[in-house]
Amino acid sequence: MSGYNDFMFYESDYEDGESDYEGTCDWCKCDHCSYIGEYNLCCQDIPKIFRKTQEYGVPCITLHPGFEPVVLNDFVLETAYCGYHPYKNWENYYPQYRYTAYRQLVRWCWGYLGKNNRVQLPSCAISKIRRTFN
């Protein structure tokens, strides 16, 4: 999947096979992070995501009322994938769900970043996406 033109991160960055131990990280402020290797960043340390959590008074982006419908809903992900890749077919397999869920999170929190621009996603969101589409 790394060959797509507007790929803003690589799924393999978040699929390193590390264990997910939710809530045991001393750097975590939201109590939903998991250790995932070198990509350990709490949603509360990312200004754009922190502002989203503050809008609804939730401690973690994964608890935001918009997270499930935007990032985890199968129907939304299938539709979003078709928008990102109009000439590719939706194959309905978990790596494609994860890939699209990561992109949806970026789009929801940052908007369109532009070609080859990437952001680091929070550990809590990566872990939730992994657990959902395992």
XYZ file of C-alpha atoms in Angstrom:
134
model
C 0.000 0.000 0.000
C 2.954 2.350 0.268
C 2.714 3.163 -3.433
C -0.357 5.393 -3.161
C 0.249 9.009 -4.143
C -1.318 10.756 -1.180
C -0.211 8.315 1.524
C 0.505 10.409 4.619
C 1.895 7.609 6.788
C 2.765 3.994 6.259
C 0.647 1.320 7.884
C 3.799 -0.704 8.511
C 4.920 2.119 10.812
C 2.178 1.025 13.189
C 2.189 -2.712 12.521
C 5.445 -3.660 14.203
C 4.030 -6.566 16.203
C 4.750 -5.014 19.587
C 2.489 -5.925 22.472
C -0.397 -3.699 23.434
C -0.559 -3.124 27.183
C -3.274 -0.534 27.624
C -2.910 1.933 30.471
C 0.538 0.802 31.672
C 2.619 3.553 30.079
C 4.124 6.225 32.310
C 4.084 8.722 29.412
C 0.332 8.253 28.830
C -2.022 10.986 30.063
C -5.326 9.576 28.747
C -5.082 6.112 30.396
C -5.776 4.361 27.075
C -2.336 4.212 25.484
C -0.429 1.031 24.808
C 3.252 0.489 24.296
C 3.727 0.106 20.533
C 7.450 0.405 20.020
C 8.959 3.684 18.915
C 5.574 5.312 18.194
C 4.597 6.054 21.770
C 2.689 9.308 21.856
C -0.432 10.108 23.859
C -3.386 11.855 22.232
C -3.157 14.494 24.958
C 0.309 15.477 23.689
C -0.935 16.247 20.166
C -2.474 19.755 20.084
C -5.063 19.112 17.344
C -6.271 15.935 19.020
C -6.125 17.451 22.510
C -8.483 20.222 21.331
C -10.923 17.615 19.987
C -11.003 15.812 23.335
C -11.529 19.097 25.176
C -14.553 19.961 22.992
C -16.432 17.018 24.527
C -14.661 16.788 27.867
C -13.288 13.301 27.250
C -9.830 12.211 28.437
C -8.979 10.258 25.270
C -9.679 10.608 21.542
C -10.924 7.006 21.496
C -13.728 8.069 23.879
C -14.793 11.017 21.709
C -18.321 10.457 20.346
C -17.015 10.960 16.802
C -14.226 8.385 16.965
C -16.299 5.254 16.368
C -18.456 6.575 13.514
C -15.587 8.315 11.700
C -12.690 5.922 12.343
C -14.140 2.488 13.166
C -17.423 2.155 11.271
C -17.131 -0.480 8.520
C -19.502 1.309 6.148
C -17.758 4.649 6.546
C -14.359 3.036 5.989
C -15.496 1.300 2.821
C -16.886 4.566 1.453
C -13.804 6.541 2.499
C -11.480 4.034 0.855
C -13.331 4.476 -2.431
C -12.785 8.227 -2.104
C -9.068 7.839 -1.401
C -8.565 5.284 -4.179
C -11.311 5.552 -6.812
C -9.600 3.059 -9.128
C -9.032 0.336 -6.526
C -11.611 -2.152 -5.328
C -12.534 -2.508 -1.670
C -11.392 -5.985 -0.650
C -12.966 -6.133 2.822
C -9.941 -7.387 4.721
C -8.482 -6.112 7.969
C -5.274 -4.475 6.688
C -7.412 -2.354 4.381
C -9.694 -1.417 7.289
C -6.693 -0.420 9.424
C -5.107 1.572 6.612
C -8.336 3.470 5.967
C -9.027 3.964 9.684
C -5.601 5.597 10.127
C -6.315 7.886 7.176
C -9.759 8.745 8.511
C -8.264 9.705 11.875
C -5.782 11.992 10.124
C -8.478 13.552 7.947
C -10.778 14.046 10.940
C -8.154 15.677 13.159
C -5.854 17.465 10.698
C -7.848 17.706 7.483
C -6.098 17.167 4.183
C -2.320 17.217 4.679
C -1.248 17.112 1.062
C 0.892 14.701 -0.868
C 3.639 12.912 1.094
C 2.929 14.800 4.343
C 2.753 12.625 7.437
C 1.840 12.987 11.095
C 2.417 10.725 14.062
C -0.763 9.142 15.368
C -1.413 8.606 19.084
C -0.772 5.224 20.629
C -4.291 4.974 22.045
C -5.886 5.369 18.612
C -3.449 2.993 16.915
C -4.123 0.360 19.579
C -7.905 0.772 19.326
C -7.774 0.443 15.522
C -5.546 -2.648 15.798
C -7.865 -4.300 18.323
C -10.928 -3.524 16.225
C -9.455 -4.746 12.942
C -7.293 -7.620 14.091
